[in-house]
PDB file of C-alpha atoms and ligand atoms in Angstrom:
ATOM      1  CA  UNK J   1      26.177  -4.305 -47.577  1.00 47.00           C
ATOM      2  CA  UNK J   2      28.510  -2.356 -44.734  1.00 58.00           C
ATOM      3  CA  UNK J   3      29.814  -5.317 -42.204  1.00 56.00           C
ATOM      4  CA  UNK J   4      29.338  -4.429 -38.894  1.00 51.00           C
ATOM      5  CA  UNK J   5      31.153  -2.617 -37.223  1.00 44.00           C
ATOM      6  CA  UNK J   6      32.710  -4.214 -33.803  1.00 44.00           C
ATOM      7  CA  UNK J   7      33.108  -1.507 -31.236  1.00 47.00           C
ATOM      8  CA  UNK J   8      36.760  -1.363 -30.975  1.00 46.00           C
ATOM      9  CA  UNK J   9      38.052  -2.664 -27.435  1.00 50.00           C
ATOM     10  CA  UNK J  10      38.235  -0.181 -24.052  1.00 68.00           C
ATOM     11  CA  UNK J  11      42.097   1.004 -24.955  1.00 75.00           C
ATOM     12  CA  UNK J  12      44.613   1.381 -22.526  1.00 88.00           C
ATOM     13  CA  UNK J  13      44.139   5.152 -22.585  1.00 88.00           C
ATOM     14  CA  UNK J  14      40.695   5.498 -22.787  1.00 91.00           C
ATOM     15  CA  UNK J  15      40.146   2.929 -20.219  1.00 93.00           C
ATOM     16  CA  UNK J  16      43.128   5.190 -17.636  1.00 94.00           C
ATOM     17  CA  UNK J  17      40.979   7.937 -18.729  1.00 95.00           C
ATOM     18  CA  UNK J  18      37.652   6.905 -17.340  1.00 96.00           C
ATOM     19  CA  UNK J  19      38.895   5.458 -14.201  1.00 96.00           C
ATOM     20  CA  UNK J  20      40.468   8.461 -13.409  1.00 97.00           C
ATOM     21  CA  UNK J  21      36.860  10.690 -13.891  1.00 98.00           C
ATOM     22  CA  UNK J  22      35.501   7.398 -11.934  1.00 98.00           C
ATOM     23  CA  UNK J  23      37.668   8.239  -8.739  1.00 98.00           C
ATOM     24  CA  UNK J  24      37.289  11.892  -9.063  1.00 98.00           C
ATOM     25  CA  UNK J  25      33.618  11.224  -8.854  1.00 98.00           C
ATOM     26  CA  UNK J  26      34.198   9.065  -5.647  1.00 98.00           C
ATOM     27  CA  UNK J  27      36.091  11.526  -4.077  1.00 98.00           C
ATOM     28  CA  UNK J  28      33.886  14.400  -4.787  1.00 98.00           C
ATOM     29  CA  UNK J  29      31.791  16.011  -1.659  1.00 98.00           C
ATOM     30  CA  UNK J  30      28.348  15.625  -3.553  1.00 98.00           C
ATOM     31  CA  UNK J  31      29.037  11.725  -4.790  1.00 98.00           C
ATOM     32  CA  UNK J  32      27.757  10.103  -1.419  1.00 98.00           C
ATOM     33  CA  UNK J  33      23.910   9.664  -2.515  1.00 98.00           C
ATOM     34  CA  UNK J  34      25.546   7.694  -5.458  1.00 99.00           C
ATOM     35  CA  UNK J  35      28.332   5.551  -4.107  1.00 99.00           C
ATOM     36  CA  UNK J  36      26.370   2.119  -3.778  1.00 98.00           C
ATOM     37  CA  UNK J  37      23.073   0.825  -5.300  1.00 98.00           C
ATOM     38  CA  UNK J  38      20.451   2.232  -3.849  1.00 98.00           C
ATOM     39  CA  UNK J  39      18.770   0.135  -0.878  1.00 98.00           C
ATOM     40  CA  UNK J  40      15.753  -1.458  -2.346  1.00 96.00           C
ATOM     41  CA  UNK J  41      14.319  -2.222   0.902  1.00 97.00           C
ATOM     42  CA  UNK J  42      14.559   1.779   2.674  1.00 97.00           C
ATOM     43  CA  UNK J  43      12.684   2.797  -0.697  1.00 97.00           C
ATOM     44  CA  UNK J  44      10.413   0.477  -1.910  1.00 96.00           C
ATOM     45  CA  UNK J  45       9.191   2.428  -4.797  1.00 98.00           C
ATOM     46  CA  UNK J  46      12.031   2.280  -6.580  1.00 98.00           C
ATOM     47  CA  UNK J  47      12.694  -0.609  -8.389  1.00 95.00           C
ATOM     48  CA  UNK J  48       9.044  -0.016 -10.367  1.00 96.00           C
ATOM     49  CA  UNK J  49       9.991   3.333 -10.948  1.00 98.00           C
ATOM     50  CA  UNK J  50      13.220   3.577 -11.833  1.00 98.00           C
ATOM     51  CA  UNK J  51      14.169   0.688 -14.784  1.00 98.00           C
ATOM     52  CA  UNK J  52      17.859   0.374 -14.790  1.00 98.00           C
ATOM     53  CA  UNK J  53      19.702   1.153 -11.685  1.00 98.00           C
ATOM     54  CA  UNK J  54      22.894   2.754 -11.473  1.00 98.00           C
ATOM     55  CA  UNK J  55      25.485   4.005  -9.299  1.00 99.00           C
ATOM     56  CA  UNK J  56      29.371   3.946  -8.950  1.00 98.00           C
ATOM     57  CA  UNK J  57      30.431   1.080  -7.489  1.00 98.00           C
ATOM     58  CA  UNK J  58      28.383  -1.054  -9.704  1.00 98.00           C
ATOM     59  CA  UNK J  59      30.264   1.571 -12.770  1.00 98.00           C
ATOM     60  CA  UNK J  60      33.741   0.445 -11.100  1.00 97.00           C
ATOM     61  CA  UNK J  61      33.158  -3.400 -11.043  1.00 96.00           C
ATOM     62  CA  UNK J  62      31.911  -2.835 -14.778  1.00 96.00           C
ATOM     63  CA  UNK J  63      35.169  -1.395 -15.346  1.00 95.00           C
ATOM     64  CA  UNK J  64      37.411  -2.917 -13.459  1.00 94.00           C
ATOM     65  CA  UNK J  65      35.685  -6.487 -14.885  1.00 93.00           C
ATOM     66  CA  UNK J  66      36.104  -4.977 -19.080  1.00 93.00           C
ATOM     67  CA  UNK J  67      32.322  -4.565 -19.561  1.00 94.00           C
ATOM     68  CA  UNK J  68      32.922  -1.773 -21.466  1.00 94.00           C
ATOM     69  CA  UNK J  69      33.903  -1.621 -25.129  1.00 93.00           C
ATOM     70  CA  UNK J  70      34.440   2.239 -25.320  1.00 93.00           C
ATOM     71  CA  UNK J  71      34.857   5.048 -23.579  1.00 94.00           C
ATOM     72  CA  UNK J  72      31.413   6.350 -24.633  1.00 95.00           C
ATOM     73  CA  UNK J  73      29.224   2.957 -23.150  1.00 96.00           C
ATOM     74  CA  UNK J  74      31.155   4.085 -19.541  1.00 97.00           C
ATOM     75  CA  UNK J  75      29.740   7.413 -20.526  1.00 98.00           C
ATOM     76  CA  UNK J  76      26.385   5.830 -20.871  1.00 98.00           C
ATOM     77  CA  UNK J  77      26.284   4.638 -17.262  1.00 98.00           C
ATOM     78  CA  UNK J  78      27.035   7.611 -15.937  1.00 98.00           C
ATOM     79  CA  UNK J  79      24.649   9.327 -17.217  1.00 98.00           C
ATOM     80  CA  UNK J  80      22.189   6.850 -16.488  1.00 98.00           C
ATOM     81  CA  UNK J  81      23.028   7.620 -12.309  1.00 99.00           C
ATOM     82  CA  UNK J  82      22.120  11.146 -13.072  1.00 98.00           C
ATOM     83  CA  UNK J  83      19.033  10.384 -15.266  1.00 98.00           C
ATOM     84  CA  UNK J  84      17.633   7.790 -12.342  1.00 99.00           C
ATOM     85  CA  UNK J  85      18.132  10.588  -9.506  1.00 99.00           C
ATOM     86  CA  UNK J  86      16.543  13.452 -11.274  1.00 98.00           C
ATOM     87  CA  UNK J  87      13.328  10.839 -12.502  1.00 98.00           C
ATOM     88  CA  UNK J  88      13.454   9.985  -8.239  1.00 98.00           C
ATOM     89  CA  UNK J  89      14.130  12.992  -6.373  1.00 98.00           C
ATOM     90  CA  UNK J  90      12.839  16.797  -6.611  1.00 98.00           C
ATOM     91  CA  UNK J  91      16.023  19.281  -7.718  1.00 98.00           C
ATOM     92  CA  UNK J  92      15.679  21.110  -5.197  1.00 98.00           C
ATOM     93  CA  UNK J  93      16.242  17.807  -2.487  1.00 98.00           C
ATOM     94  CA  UNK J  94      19.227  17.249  -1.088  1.00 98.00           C
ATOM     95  CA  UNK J  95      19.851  14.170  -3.345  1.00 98.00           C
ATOM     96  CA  UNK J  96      18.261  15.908  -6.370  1.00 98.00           C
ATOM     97  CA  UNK J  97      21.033  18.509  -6.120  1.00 98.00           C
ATOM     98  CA  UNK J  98      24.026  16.179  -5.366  1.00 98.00           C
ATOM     99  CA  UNK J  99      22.922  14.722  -8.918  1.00 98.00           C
ATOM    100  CA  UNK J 100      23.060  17.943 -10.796  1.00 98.00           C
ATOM    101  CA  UNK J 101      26.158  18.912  -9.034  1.00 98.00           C
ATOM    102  CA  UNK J 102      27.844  16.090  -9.921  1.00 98.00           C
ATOM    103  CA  UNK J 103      26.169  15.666 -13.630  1.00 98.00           C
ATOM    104  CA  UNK J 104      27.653  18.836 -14.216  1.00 98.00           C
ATOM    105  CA  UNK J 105      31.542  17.949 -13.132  1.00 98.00           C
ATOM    106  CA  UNK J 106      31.216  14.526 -14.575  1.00 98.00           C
ATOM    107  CA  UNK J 107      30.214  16.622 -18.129  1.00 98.00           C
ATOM    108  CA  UNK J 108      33.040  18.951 -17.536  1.00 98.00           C
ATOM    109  CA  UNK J 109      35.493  16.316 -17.034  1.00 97.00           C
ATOM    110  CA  UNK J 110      33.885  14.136 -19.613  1.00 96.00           C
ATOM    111  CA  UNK J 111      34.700  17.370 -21.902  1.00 96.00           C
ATOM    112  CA  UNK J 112      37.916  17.392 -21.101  1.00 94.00           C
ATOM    113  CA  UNK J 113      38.520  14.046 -21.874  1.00 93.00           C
ATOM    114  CA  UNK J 114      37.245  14.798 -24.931  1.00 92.00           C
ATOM    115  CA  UNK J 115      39.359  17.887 -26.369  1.00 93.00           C
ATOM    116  CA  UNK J 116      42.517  16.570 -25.620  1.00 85.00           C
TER     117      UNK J 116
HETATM  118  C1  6RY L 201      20.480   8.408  -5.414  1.00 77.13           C
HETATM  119  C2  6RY L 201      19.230   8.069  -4.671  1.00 77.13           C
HETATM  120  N1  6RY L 201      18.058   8.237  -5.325  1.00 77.13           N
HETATM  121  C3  6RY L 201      16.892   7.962  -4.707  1.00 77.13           C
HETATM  122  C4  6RY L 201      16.867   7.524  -3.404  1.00 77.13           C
HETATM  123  C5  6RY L 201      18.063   7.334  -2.694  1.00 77.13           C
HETATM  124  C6  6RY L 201      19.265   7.603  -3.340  1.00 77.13           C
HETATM  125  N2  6RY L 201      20.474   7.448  -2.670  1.00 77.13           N
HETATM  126  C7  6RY L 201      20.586   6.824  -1.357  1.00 77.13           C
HETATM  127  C8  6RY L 201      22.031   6.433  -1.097  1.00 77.13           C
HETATM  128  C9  6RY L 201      20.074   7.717  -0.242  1.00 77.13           C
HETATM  129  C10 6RY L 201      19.977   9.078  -0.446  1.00 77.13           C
HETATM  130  C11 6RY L 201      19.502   9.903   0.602  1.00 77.13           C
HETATM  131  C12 6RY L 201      19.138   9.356   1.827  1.00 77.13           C
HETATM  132  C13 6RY L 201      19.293   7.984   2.020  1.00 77.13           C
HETATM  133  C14 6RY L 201      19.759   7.180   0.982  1.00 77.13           C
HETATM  134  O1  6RY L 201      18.948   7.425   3.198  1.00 77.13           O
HETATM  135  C15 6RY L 201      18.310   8.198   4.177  1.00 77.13           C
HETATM  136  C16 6RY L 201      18.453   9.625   4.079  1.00 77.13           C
HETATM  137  O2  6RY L 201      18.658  10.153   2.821  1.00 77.13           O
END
């Protein structure tokens, strides 16, 4: 029977890789709506709703702290902001359209990343 497989450790360059798309992201115009967790306590709805929060501080202690294994589990979490805001806010909000904004230059840096 095939062992398991251990994902392979976050390597140097994958790991310079993502926190380079990570402080893109912070930098970008349309990030502010996910820079910290959001407040629990200004809306109260969403813990029920929304199962796993997300959002890119919590993303740079994760990888700053070697949570992640691969390149592809930082991936995950990104992804996950992006899922949580469209499940949460109308497109057409404010918020709703930060998170397709930057859903769409996280995938075309992610791509990138990828082809090189
Ligand atoms: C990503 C997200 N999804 C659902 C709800 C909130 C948020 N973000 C917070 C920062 C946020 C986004 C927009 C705001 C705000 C806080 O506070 C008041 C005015 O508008």
């Amino acid at each position: 029977n095939e062992k398991k497989e251990k994902s392979k450790p976050l390597i140097n360059k994958e790991f310079a890789a993502a926190r380079t798309i990570l402080d893109e992201m912070e930098l970008h115009e349309d990030s502010w709506p996910f820079l910290l967790p959001v407040d629990t306590k200004q809306f109260p709805t969403y813990k029920k709703v929304i199962k796993k929060p997300m959002d890119l501080s919590t993303i740079r202690s994760k990888l700053e702290g070697g949570s992640y294994k691969t390149k592809d589990d930082f991936s995950v979490d990104v992804r996950l902001i992006f899922d949580n805001c469209e499940t949460f806010n109308e497109d057409e909000s404010p918020v709703g359209r930060a998170g397709h904004n930057m859903r769409a230059y996280f995938d075309s840096q992610w791509a990138d990343l990828n082809s090189s």
